[in-house]
Amino acid sequence: MISYFHGHLEKTLMMLRRLIILLLPLGLVACSGIPSVDERKIHANHLAAAQHWQPLRIPAKNFNLMAYLPGDEVEGDVLTLYLEGDGFAWVNRSQPSANPTPLNPLALRLALAQKYGNAAYLARPCQYIDAADEACYQRYWTDARFAQEVIDATDIAIDTLKQHFNASELILVGYSGGAAVAALVAARRTDVVHLITVAGNLDHLAWTAHHRVRPLSASLNPADVALVLADLPQTHFIGGLDQIIPLQLAQRWPVAFRGINDTNLRILPMADHACCWVPLPSEI
């Protein structure tokens, strides 16, 4: 009887283990609390609407880029344009996400917090859209996130926004991976008067080596165009607690970025990669 009971119990436990293994992935998804793409879009729309900003979809070559613009524009020749970071590009260190729409659109929050002058927000390719329906391939938020076609499309979208505001000069503010895009775009334009980055990735080759992850082999590297930007006024904000773009990494950027004696670097001691940047100090 005892042996029968032990055998029955062992079989029951084995069945439970198998059931747990089968259900574990579903449980992880359910417990992860990751908002759906639609929920992320709604969140961004609510943030924008609270400040009377409106979304604008901009066709740009092979992409449709999402922008947000204020309802009430002010007079001025300068447009400050905020470029979003990489967004929700990876679920974990080895698994890319299905859609890079950001969970926390920090660049949008920064744009909405600007007090003076004209500002606009520009998302990255494949964000805020149905990536599968629009053939927006996963490579554009992994190894090709700074590819030539990405920079081309961003440049076209910036032209559209500049024309919309009837601006003659641009201040580019790039957050995280958006900093790389901002630098690469600025290197090909003559109307950018200030490059500002926030927790920016300005040398992705050094960045991937630092974190021991796969190089972004299909991407342009901002460090390669640093000398082109040497005479452009620059401010690069670095978080003292940032483990994604740590200060020691920024201090190894080309001197054309960081300035002689690191004069272009501004360290916010209590900021990390996602907190606490809003609002930015008064440089903008």
mmCIF file of N, CA and C in Angstrom, residues 8-82:
data_model
loop_
_atom_site.group_PDB
_atom_site.id
_atom_site.type_symbol
_atom_site.label_atom_id
_atom_site.label_comp_id
_atom_site.label_asym_id
_atom_site.label_seq_id
_atom_site.Cartn_x
_atom_site.Cartn_y
_atom_site.Cartn_z
ATOM 1 N N HIS A 8 2.157 6.545 -6.761
ATOM 2 C CA HIS A 8 1.106 7.465 -7.236
ATOM 3 C C HIS A 8 1.513 8.917 -7.001
ATOM 4 N N LEU A 9 2.096 9.185 -5.826
ATOM 5 C CA LEU A 9 2.538 10.542 -5.505
ATOM 6 C C LEU A 9 3.629 11.000 -6.471
ATOM 7 N N GLU A 10 4.575 10.091 -6.780
ATOM 8 C CA GLU A 10 5.659 10.436 -7.688
ATOM 9 C C GLU A 10 5.117 10.792 -9.072
ATOM 10 N N LYS A 11 4.134 9.990 -9.561
ATOM 11 C CA LYS A 11 3.535 10.291 -10.855
ATOM 12 C C LYS A 11 2.808 11.634 -10.837
ATOM 13 N N THR A 12 2.116 11.913 -9.744
ATOM 14 C CA THR A 12 1.394 13.188 -9.621
ATOM 15 C C THR A 12 2.359 14.370 -9.641
ATOM 16 N N LEU A 13 3.459 14.237 -8.887
ATOM 17 C CA LEU A 13 4.450 15.310 -8.854
ATOM 18 C C LEU A 13 5.088 15.515 -10.227
ATOM 19 N N MET A 14 5.317 14.413 -10.931
ATOM 20 C CA MET A 14 5.900 14.512 -12.265
ATOM 21 C C MET A 14 4.949 15.259 -13.205
ATOM 22 N N MET A 15 3.650 14.955 -13.117
ATOM 23 C CA MET A 15 2.659 15.637 -13.941
ATOM 24 C C MET A 15 2.610 17.123 -13.609
ATOM 25 N N LEU A 16 2.702 17.436 -12.324
ATOM 26 C CA LEU A 16 2.686 18.846 -11.920
ATOM 27 C C LEU A 16 3.908 19.585 -12.462
ATOM 28 N N ARG A 17 5.071 18.917 -12.402
ATOM 29 C CA ARG A 17 6.276 19.551 -12.925
ATOM 30 C C ARG A 17 6.139 19.849 -14.408
ATOM 31 N N ARG A 18 5.605 18.874 -15.150
ATOM 32 C CA ARG A 18 5.416 19.077 -16.589
ATOM 33 C C ARG A 18 4.438 20.209 -16.854
ATOM 34 N N LEU A 19 3.373 20.276 -16.047
ATOM 35 C CA LEU A 19 2.378 21.334 -16.225
ATOM 36 C C LEU A 19 2.991 22.695 -15.945
ATOM 37 N N ILE A 20 3.828 22.782 -14.911
ATOM 38 C CA ILE A 20 4.481 24.051 -14.576
ATOM 39 C C ILE A 20 5.401 24.495 -15.701
ATOM 40 N N ILE A 21 6.141 23.519 -16.263
ATOM 41 C CA ILE A 21 7.055 23.843 -17.361
ATOM 42 C C ILE A 21 6.280 24.380 -18.560
ATOM 43 N N LEU A 22 5.121 23.760 -18.837
ATOM 44 C CA LEU A 22 4.304 24.207 -19.973
ATOM 45 C C LEU A 22 3.716 25.587 -19.741
ATOM 46 N N LEU A 23 3.302 25.864 -18.509
ATOM 47 C CA LEU A 23 2.620 27.120 -18.214
ATOM 48 C C LEU A 23 3.569 28.253 -17.850
ATOM 49 N N LEU A 24 4.814 27.928 -17.540
ATOM 50 C CA LEU A 24 5.751 28.958 -17.077
ATOM 51 C C LEU A 24 5.917 30.101 -18.058
ATOM 52 N N PRO A 25 6.113 29.835 -19.365
ATOM 53 C CA PRO A 25 6.239 30.966 -20.283
ATOM 54 C C PRO A 25 5.023 31.874 -20.290
ATOM 55 N N LEU A 26 3.836 31.267 -20.216
ATOM 56 C CA LEU A 26 2.623 32.085 -20.181
ATOM 57 C C LEU A 26 2.574 32.910 -18.910
ATOM 58 N N GLY A 27 2.999 32.288 -17.810
ATOM 59 C CA GLY A 27 3.002 33.012 -16.549
ATOM 60 C C GLY A 27 3.972 34.169 -16.554
ATOM 61 N N LEU A 28 5.140 33.957 -17.190
ATOM 62 C CA LEU A 28 6.121 35.036 -17.270
ATOM 63 C C LEU A 28 5.588 36.204 -18.065
ATOM 64 N N VAL A 29 4.907 35.911 -19.182
ATOM 65 C CA VAL A 29 4.333 36.983 -19.987
ATOM 66 C C VAL A 29 3.271 37.719 -19.209
ATOM 67 N N ALA A 30 2.408 36.937 -18.523
ATOM 68 C CA ALA A 30 1.310 37.558 -17.793
ATOM 69 C C ALA A 30 1.825 38.395 -16.640
ATOM 70 N N CYS A 31 2.887 37.917 -15.984
ATOM 71 C CA CYS A 31 3.392 38.618 -14.803
ATOM 72 C C CYS A 31 4.372 39.730 -15.149
ATOM 73 N N SER A 32 4.845 39.743 -16.390
ATOM 74 C CA SER A 32 5.854 40.740 -16.745
ATOM 75 C C SER A 32 5.282 42.138 -16.753
ATOM 76 N N GLY A 33 3.980 42.250 -17.022
ATOM 77 C CA GLY A 33 3.351 43.567 -17.030
ATOM 78 C C GLY A 33 3.769 44.436 -18.184
ATOM 79 N N ILE A 34 4.309 43.858 -19.260
ATOM 80 C CA ILE A 34 4.733 44.655 -20.404
ATOM 81 C C ILE A 34 3.495 45.122 -21.168
ATOM 82 N N PRO A 35 3.297 46.430 -21.308
ATOM 83 C CA PRO A 35 2.130 46.918 -22.048
ATOM 84 C C PRO A 35 2.190 46.509 -23.512
ATOM 85 N N SER A 36 1.033 46.312 -24.101
ATOM 86 C CA SER A 36 0.970 46.019 -25.526
ATOM 87 C C SER A 36 1.390 47.239 -26.331
ATOM 88 N N VAL A 37 1.608 47.035 -27.617
ATOM 89 C CA VAL A 37 1.976 48.159 -28.482
ATOM 90 C C VAL A 37 0.873 49.211 -28.470
ATOM 91 N N ASP A 38 -0.380 48.778 -28.558
ATOM 92 C CA ASP A 38 -1.497 49.727 -28.527
ATOM 93 C C ASP A 38 -1.525 50.505 -27.223
ATOM 94 N N GLU A 39 -1.255 49.830 -26.120
ATOM 95 C CA GLU A 39 -1.225 50.522 -24.830
ATOM 96 C C GLU A 39 -0.091 51.536 -24.775
ATOM 97 N N ARG A 40 1.027 51.199 -25.368
ATOM 98 C CA ARG A 40 2.159 52.151 -25.403
ATOM 99 C C ARG A 40 1.821 53.364 -26.264
ATOM 100 N N LYS A 41 1.122 53.150 -27.376
ATOM 101 C CA LYS A 41 0.686 54.265 -28.226
ATOM 102 C C LYS A 41 -0.281 55.165 -27.462
ATOM 103 N N ILE A 42 -1.234 54.549 -26.790
ATOM 104 C CA ILE A 42 -2.223 55.315 -26.025
ATOM 105 C C ILE A 42 -1.534 56.140 -24.940
ATOM 106 N N HIS A 43 -0.545 55.525 -24.300
ATOM 107 C CA HIS A 43 0.193 56.235 -23.252
ATOM 108 C C HIS A 43 0.873 57.486 -23.817
ATOM 109 N N ALA A 44 1.538 57.341 -24.958
ATOM 110 C CA ALA A 44 2.199 58.495 -25.581
ATOM 111 C C ALA A 44 1.172 59.548 -26.000
ATOM 112 N N ASN A 45 0.055 59.101 -26.556
ATOM 113 C CA ASN A 45 -0.990 60.044 -26.959
ATOM 114 C C ASN A 45 -1.535 60.825 -25.769
ATOM 115 N N HIS A 46 -1.702 60.150 -24.640
ATOM 116 C CA HIS A 46 -2.202 60.825 -23.437
ATOM 117 C C HIS A 46 -1.189 61.850 -22.919
ATOM 118 N N LEU A 47 0.092 61.466 -22.914
ATOM 119 C CA LEU A 47 1.121 62.420 -22.495
ATOM 120 C C LEU A 47 1.089 63.669 -23.369
ATOM 121 N N ALA A 48 1.000 63.447 -24.683
ATOM 122 C CA ALA A 48 1.000 64.570 -25.624
ATOM 123 C C ALA A 48 -0.264 65.412 -25.490
ATOM 124 N N ALA A 49 -1.418 64.749 -25.412
ATOM 125 C CA ALA A 49 -2.694 65.476 -25.350
ATOM 126 C C ALA A 49 -2.795 66.334 -24.100
ATOM 127 N N ALA A 50 -2.166 65.898 -23.023
ATOM 128 C CA ALA A 50 -2.201 66.673 -21.789
ATOM 129 C C ALA A 50 -1.540 68.038 -21.960
ATOM 130 N N GLN A 51 -0.618 68.143 -22.940
ATOM 131 C CA GLN A 51 0.038 69.421 -23.234
ATOM 132 C C GLN A 51 -0.453 70.002 -24.563
ATOM 133 N N HIS A 52 -1.571 69.469 -25.046
ATOM 134 C CA HIS A 52 -2.189 69.934 -26.296
ATOM 135 C C HIS A 52 -1.278 69.715 -27.508
ATOM 136 N N TRP A 53 -0.536 68.601 -27.474
ATOM 137 C CA TRP A 53 0.272 68.198 -28.617
ATOM 138 C C TRP A 53 -0.501 67.155 -29.411
ATOM 139 N N GLN A 54 -0.186 67.083 -30.705
ATOM 140 C CA GLN A 54 -0.882 66.174 -31.603
ATOM 141 C C GLN A 54 0.117 65.274 -32.341
ATOM 142 N N PRO A 55 -0.282 64.028 -32.659
ATOM 143 C CA PRO A 55 0.605 63.140 -33.433
ATOM 144 C C PRO A 55 0.578 63.502 -34.914
ATOM 145 N N LEU A 56 1.692 63.245 -35.573
ATOM 146 C CA LEU A 56 1.808 63.449 -37.016
ATOM 147 C C LEU A 56 2.638 62.307 -37.583
ATOM 148 N N ARG A 57 2.093 61.618 -38.564
ATOM 149 C CA ARG A 57 2.787 60.514 -39.220
ATOM 150 C C ARG A 57 3.491 61.049 -40.454
ATOM 151 N N ILE A 58 4.814 60.837 -40.534
ATOM 152 C CA ILE A 58 5.611 61.423 -41.608
ATOM 153 C C ILE A 58 6.180 60.319 -42.493
ATOM 154 N N PRO A 59 5.762 60.232 -43.749
ATOM 155 C CA PRO A 59 6.389 59.271 -44.675
ATOM 156 C C PRO A 59 7.822 59.714 -44.985
ATOM 157 N N ALA A 60 8.737 58.759 -44.909
ATOM 158 C CA ALA A 60 10.148 59.072 -45.159
ATOM 159 C C ALA A 60 10.820 57.847 -45.762
ATOM 160 N N LYS A 61 10.898 57.839 -47.082
ATOM 161 C CA LYS A 61 11.459 56.692 -47.811
ATOM 162 C C LYS A 61 10.716 55.414 -47.435
ATOM 163 N N ASN A 62 11.431 54.431 -46.896
ATOM 164 C CA ASN A 62 10.809 53.144 -46.610
ATOM 165 C C ASN A 62 10.109 53.094 -45.259
ATOM 166 N N PHE A 63 10.097 54.191 -44.538
ATOM 167 C CA PHE A 63 9.543 54.208 -43.189
ATOM 168 C C PHE A 63 8.417 55.230 -43.081
ATOM 169 N N ASN A 64 7.603 55.040 -42.048
ATOM 170 C CA ASN A 64 6.685 56.066 -41.575
ATOM 171 C C ASN A 64 7.102 56.408 -40.156
ATOM 172 N N LEU A 65 7.517 57.649 -39.941
ATOM 173 C CA LEU A 65 8.006 58.061 -38.631
ATOM 174 C C LEU A 65 6.920 58.855 -37.907
ATOM 175 N N MET A 66 6.772 58.562 -36.618
ATOM 176 C CA MET A 66 5.787 59.256 -35.809
ATOM 177 C C MET A 66 6.415 60.479 -35.142
ATOM 178 N N ALA A 67 5.722 61.593 -35.268
ATOM 179 C CA ALA A 67 6.147 62.821 -34.603
ATOM 180 C C ALA A 67 5.007 63.315 -33.717
ATOM 181 N N TYR A 68 5.354 64.140 -32.752
ATOM 182 C CA TYR A 68 4.355 64.861 -31.957
ATOM 183 C C TYR A 68 4.713 66.335 -31.996
ATOM 184 N N LEU A 69 3.691 67.172 -32.227
ATOM 185 C CA LEU A 69 3.884 68.614 -32.384
ATOM 186 C C LEU A 69 2.935 69.365 -31.461
ATOM 187 N N PRO A 70 3.355 70.531 -30.987
ATOM 188 C CA PRO A 70 2.462 71.331 -30.138
ATOM 189 C C PRO A 70 1.314 71.909 -30.951
ATOM 190 N N GLY A 71 0.171 72.047 -30.289
ATOM 191 C CA GLY A 71 -0.974 72.657 -30.962
ATOM 192 C C GLY A 71 -0.782 74.136 -31.182
ATOM 193 N N ASP A 72 -0.095 74.791 -30.248
ATOM 194 C CA ASP A 72 0.151 76.238 -30.345
ATOM 195 C C ASP A 72 1.635 76.466 -30.588
ATOM 196 N N GLU A 73 1.954 76.847 -31.800
ATOM 197 C CA GLU A 73 3.344 77.134 -32.138
ATOM 198 C C GLU A 73 3.644 78.606 -31.879
ATOM 199 N N VAL A 74 4.878 78.884 -31.528
ATOM 200 C CA VAL A 74 5.279 80.261 -31.226
ATOM 201 C C VAL A 74 6.208 80.756 -32.321
ATOM 202 N N GLU A 75 6.357 82.049 -32.402
ATOM 203 C CA GLU A 75 7.245 82.622 -33.405
ATOM 204 C C GLU A 75 8.699 82.353 -33.020
ATOM 205 N N GLY A 76 9.494 82.074 -34.017
ATOM 206 C CA GLY A 76 10.908 81.820 -33.764
ATOM 207 C C GLY A 76 11.537 81.069 -34.914
ATOM 208 N N ASP A 77 12.804 81.333 -35.146
ATOM 209 C CA ASP A 77 13.512 80.705 -36.256
ATOM 210 C C ASP A 77 14.129 79.363 -35.887
ATOM 211 N N VAL A 78 14.175 79.060 -34.577
ATOM 212 C CA VAL A 78 14.868 77.860 -34.114
ATOM 213 C C VAL A 78 13.841 76.806 -33.692
ATOM 214 N N LEU A 79 14.017 75.594 -34.187
ATOM 215 C CA LEU A 79 13.202 74.452 -33.781
ATOM 216 C C LEU A 79 14.087 73.487 -32.994
ATOM 217 N N THR A 80 13.649 73.141 -31.797
ATOM 218 C CA THR A 80 14.343 72.133 -30.999
ATOM 219 C C THR A 80 13.635 70.805 -31.213
ATOM 220 N N LEU A 81 14.371 69.847 -31.697
ATOM 221 C CA LEU A 81 13.796 68.567 -32.089
ATOM 222 C C LEU A 81 14.371 67.451 -31.210
ATOM 223 N N TYR A 82 13.473 66.713 -30.578
ATOM 224 C CA TYR A 82 13.855 65.657 -29.644
ATOM 225 C C TYR A 82 13.728 64.296 -30.336
#
